[in-house]
CSV table of C-alpha atoms in Angstrom, one decimal:
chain,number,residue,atom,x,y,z
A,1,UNK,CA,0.0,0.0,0.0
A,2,UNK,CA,1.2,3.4,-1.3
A,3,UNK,CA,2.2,5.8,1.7
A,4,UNK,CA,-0.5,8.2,0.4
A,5,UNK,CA,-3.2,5.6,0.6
A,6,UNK,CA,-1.9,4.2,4.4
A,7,UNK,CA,-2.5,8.6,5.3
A,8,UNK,CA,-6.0,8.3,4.0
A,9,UNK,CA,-6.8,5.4,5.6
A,10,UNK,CA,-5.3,6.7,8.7
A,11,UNK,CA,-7.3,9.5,8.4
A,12,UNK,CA,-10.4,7.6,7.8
A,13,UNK,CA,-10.3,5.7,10.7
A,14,UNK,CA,-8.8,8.3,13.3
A,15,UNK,CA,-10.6,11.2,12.3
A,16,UNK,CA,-8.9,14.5,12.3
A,17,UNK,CA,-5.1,14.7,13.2
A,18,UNK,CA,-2.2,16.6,13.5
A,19,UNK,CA,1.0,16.1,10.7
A,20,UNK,CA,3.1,14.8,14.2
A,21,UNK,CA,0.1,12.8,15.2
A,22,UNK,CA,0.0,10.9,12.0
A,23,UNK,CA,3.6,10.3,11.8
A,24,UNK,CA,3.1,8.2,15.3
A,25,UNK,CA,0.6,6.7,14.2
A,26,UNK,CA,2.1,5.1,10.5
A,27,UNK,CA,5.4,5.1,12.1
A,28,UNK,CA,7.1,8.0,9.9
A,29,UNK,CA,8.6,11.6,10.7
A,30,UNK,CA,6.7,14.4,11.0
A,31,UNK,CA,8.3,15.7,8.0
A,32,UNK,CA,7.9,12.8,5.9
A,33,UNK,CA,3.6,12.8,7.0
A,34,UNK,CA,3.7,16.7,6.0
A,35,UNK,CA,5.6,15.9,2.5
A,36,UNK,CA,2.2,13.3,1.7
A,37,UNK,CA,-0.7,15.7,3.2
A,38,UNK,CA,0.6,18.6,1.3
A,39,UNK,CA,0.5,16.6,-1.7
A,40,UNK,CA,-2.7,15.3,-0.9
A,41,UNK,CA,-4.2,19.0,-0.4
A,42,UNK,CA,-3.3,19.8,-4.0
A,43,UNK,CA,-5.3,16.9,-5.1
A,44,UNK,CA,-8.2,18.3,-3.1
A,45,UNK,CA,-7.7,14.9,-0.3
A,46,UNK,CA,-7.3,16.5,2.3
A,47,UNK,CA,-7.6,19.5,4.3
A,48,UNK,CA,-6.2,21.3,7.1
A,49,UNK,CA,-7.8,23.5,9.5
A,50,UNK,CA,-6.2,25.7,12.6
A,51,UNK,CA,-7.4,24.4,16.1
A,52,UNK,CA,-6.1,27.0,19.0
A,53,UNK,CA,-3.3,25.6,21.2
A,54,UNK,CA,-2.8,25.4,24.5
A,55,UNK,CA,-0.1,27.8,24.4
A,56,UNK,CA,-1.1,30.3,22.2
A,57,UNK,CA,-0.1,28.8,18.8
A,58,UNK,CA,-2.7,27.0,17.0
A,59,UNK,CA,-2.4,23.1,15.6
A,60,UNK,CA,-2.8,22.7,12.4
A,61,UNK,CA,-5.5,19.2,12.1
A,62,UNK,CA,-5.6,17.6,8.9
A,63,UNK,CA,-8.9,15.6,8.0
A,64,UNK,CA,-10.6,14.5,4.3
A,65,UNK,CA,-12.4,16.1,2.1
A,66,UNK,CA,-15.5,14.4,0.3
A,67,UNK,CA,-13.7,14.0,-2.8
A,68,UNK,CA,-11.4,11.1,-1.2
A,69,UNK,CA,-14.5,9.2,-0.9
A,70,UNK,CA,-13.3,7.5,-4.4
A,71,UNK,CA,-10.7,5.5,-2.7
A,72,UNK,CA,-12.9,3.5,-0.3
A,73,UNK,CA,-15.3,0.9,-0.9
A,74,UNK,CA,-18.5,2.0,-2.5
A,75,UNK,CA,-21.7,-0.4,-2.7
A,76,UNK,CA,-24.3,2.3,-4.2
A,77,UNK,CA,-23.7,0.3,-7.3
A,78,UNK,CA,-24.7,-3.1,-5.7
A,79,UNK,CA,-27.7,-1.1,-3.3
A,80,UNK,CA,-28.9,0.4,-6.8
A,81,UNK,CA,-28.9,-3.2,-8.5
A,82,UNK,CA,-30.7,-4.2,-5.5
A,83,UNK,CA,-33.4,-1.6,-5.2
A,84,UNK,CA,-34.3,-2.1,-9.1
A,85,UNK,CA,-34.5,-5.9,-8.6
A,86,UNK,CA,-36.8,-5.4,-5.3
A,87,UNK,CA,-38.9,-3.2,-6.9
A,88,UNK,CA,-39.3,-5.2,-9.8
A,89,UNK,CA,-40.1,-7.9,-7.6
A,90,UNK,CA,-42.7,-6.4,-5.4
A,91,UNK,CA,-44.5,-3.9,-7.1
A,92,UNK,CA,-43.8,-4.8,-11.1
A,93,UNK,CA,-41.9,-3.9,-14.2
A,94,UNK,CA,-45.3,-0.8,-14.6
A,95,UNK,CA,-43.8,0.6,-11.5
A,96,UNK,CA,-40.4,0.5,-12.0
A,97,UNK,CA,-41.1,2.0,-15.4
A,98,UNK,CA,-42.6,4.6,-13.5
A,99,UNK,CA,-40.0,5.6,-11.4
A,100,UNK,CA,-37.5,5.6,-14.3
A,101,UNK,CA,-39.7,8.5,-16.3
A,102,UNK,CA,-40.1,10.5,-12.8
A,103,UNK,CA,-36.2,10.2,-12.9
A,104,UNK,CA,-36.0,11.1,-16.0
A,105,UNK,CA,-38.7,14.1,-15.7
A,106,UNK,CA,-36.2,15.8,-13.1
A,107,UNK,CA,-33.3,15.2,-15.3
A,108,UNK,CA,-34.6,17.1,-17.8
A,109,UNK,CA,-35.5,20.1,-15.9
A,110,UNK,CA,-32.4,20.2,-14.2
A,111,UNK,CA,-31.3,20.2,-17.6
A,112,UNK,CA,-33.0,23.1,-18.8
A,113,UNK,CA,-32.5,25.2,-16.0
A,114,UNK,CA,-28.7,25.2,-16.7
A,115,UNK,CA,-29.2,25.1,-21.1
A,116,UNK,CA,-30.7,28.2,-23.0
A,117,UNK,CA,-34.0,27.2,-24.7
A,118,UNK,CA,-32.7,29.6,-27.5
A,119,UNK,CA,-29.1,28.7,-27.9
A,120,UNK,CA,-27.1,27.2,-31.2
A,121,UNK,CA,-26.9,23.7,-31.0
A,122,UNK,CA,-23.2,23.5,-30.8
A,123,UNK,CA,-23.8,25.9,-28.1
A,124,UNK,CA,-26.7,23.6,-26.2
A,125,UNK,CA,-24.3,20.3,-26.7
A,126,UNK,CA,-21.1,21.6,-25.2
A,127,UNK,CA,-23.3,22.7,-22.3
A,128,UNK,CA,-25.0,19.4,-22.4
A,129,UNK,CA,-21.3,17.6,-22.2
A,130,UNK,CA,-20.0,19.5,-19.4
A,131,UNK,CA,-22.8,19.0,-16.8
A,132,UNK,CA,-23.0,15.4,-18.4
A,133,UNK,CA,-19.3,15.3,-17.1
A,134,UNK,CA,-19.8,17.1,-13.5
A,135,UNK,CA,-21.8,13.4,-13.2
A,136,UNK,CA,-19.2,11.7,-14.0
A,137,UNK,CA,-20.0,10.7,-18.0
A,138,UNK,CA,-16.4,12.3,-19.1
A,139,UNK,CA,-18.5,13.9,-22.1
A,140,UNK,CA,-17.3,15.9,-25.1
A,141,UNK,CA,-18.6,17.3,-28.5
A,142,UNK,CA,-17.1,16.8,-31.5
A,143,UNK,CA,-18.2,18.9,-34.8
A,144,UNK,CA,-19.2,16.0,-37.8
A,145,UNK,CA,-17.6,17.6,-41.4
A,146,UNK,CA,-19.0,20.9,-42.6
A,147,UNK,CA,-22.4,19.7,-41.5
A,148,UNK,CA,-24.8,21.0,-38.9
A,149,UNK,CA,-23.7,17.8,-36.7
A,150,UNK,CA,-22.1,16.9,-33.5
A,151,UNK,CA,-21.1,13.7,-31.8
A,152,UNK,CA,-21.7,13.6,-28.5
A,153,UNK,CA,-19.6,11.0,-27.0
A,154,UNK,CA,-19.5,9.6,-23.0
A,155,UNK,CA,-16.1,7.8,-22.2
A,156,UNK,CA,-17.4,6.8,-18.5
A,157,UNK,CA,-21.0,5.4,-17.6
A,158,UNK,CA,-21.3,6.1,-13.7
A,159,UNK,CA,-24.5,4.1,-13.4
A,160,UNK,CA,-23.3,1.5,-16.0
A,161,UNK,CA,-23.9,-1.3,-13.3
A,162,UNK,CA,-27.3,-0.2,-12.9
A,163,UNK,CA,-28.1,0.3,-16.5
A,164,UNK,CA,-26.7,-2.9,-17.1
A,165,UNK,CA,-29.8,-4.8,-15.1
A,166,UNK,CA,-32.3,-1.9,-16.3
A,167,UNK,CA,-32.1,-1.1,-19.9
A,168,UNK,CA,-35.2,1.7,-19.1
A,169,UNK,CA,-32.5,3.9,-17.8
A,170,UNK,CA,-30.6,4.0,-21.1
A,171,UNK,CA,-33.9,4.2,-22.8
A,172,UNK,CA,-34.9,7.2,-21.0
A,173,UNK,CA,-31.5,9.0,-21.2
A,174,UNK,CA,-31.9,9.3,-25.0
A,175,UNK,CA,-35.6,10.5,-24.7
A,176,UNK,CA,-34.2,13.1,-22.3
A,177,UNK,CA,-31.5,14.4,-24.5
A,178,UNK,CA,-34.2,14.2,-27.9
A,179,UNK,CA,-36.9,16.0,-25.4
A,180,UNK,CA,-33.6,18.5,-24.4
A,181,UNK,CA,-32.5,19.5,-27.2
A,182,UNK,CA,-36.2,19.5,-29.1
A,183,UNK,CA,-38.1,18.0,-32.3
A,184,UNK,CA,-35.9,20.1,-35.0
A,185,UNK,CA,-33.0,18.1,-34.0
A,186,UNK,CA,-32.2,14.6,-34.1
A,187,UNK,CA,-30.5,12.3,-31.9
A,188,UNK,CA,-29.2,8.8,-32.7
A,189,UNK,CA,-27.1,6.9,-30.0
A,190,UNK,CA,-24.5,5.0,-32.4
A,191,UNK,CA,-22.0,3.2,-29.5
A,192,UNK,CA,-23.0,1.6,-26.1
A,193,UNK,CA,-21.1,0.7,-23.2
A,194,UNK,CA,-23.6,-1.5,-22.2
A,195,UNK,CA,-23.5,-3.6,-25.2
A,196,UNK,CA,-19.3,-3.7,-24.5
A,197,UNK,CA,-18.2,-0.5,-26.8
A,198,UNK,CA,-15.8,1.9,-25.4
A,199,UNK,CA,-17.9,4.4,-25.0
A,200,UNK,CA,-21.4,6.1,-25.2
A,201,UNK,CA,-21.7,8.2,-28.5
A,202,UNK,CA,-24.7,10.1,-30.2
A,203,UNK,CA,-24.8,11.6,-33.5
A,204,UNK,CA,-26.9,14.5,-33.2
A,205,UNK,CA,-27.7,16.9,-36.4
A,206,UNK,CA,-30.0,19.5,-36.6
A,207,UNK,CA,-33.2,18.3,-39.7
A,208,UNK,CA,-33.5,20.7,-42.2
């Protein structure tokens, strides 16, 4: 285990400590715990945060920050799977199918509240790809030739586990972004992660 990984987990577990205090506790200097939690800060890790002294001078505690969450076990994934398959179970595919449009209905809005109504399409896509990628989809446009068309292409699927047991929420991803982006333009998904390509990808042009 890398020493940068031993500090997070240190940190995990211990809660909030000083640079000397972690050094006792993985059995380095003080110095060489400093060297790793200032790197750590410039990856956003970790943070540090004056707490007064006894004597006058404050102690600097060091403690994560939410983006570290990335290095520890994560079963949203498996609790999503789950839920879907319960649901499914108990109430039927109708309500499942249900929930996915009310998902879907909240997507969009958020959506629009973020994409001008009246913008270019370039304009709407590049917008579309970089909230698409603050969820974690690693998005970008691409312009298609001299015509009015732009791929649209996802190189990370964050709920790809989920998807892969509920095809409704890849379904109702393309309705969103054909709903989004309105009936003059259309949208074609021509790659799938699901069905094993590298990456999600949508040719979308605007019909003439």
């Amino acid at each position: 285990m890398s020493p940068s990984k031993r500090i997070l987990d240190q940190l995990k577990t211990g809660g909030s400590t000083s640079a000397a205090g972690l050094g006792e506790a993985l059995g380095i200097t003080k110095m060489a715990a400093l060297q790793h939690l200032h790197s750590l800060e410039e990856q956003g890790l970790v943070k540090r945060e004056a707490k007064p002294g006894s004597r006058g001078r404050p102690t600097l505690l060091w403690s994560l920050t939410s983006a570290s969450l990335k290095f520890f076990p994560d079963a949203h994934a498996e609790l999503a799977v789950s839920l879907i398959s319960c649901l499914n179970e108990t109430l039927g595919p109708d309500a499942l199918d249900k929930l996915i449009k009310a998902r879907s209905r909240h997507q969009l809005q958020n959506y629009r509240n973020e994409i001008k109504a009246t913008s270019p399409l370039g304009e709407k896509l590049e917008a579309l790809a970089a909230i698409r990628s603050r969820e974690g989809y690693m998005a970008g446009v691409e312009k298609l030739g001299d015509r009015n068309s732009y791929l649209l292409a996802e190189r990370h699927c964050p709920i790809c586990i989920a998807a892969t047991s509920c095809t409704g929420l890849c379904r109702e991803e393309l309705s969103v972004f054909r709903k989004l982006l309105g009936d003059k333009v259309e949208v074609k998904r021509t790659e799938h992660i699901v069905a094993g390509a590298p990456r999600c990808a949508y040719e979308v042009s605007a019909i003439r």
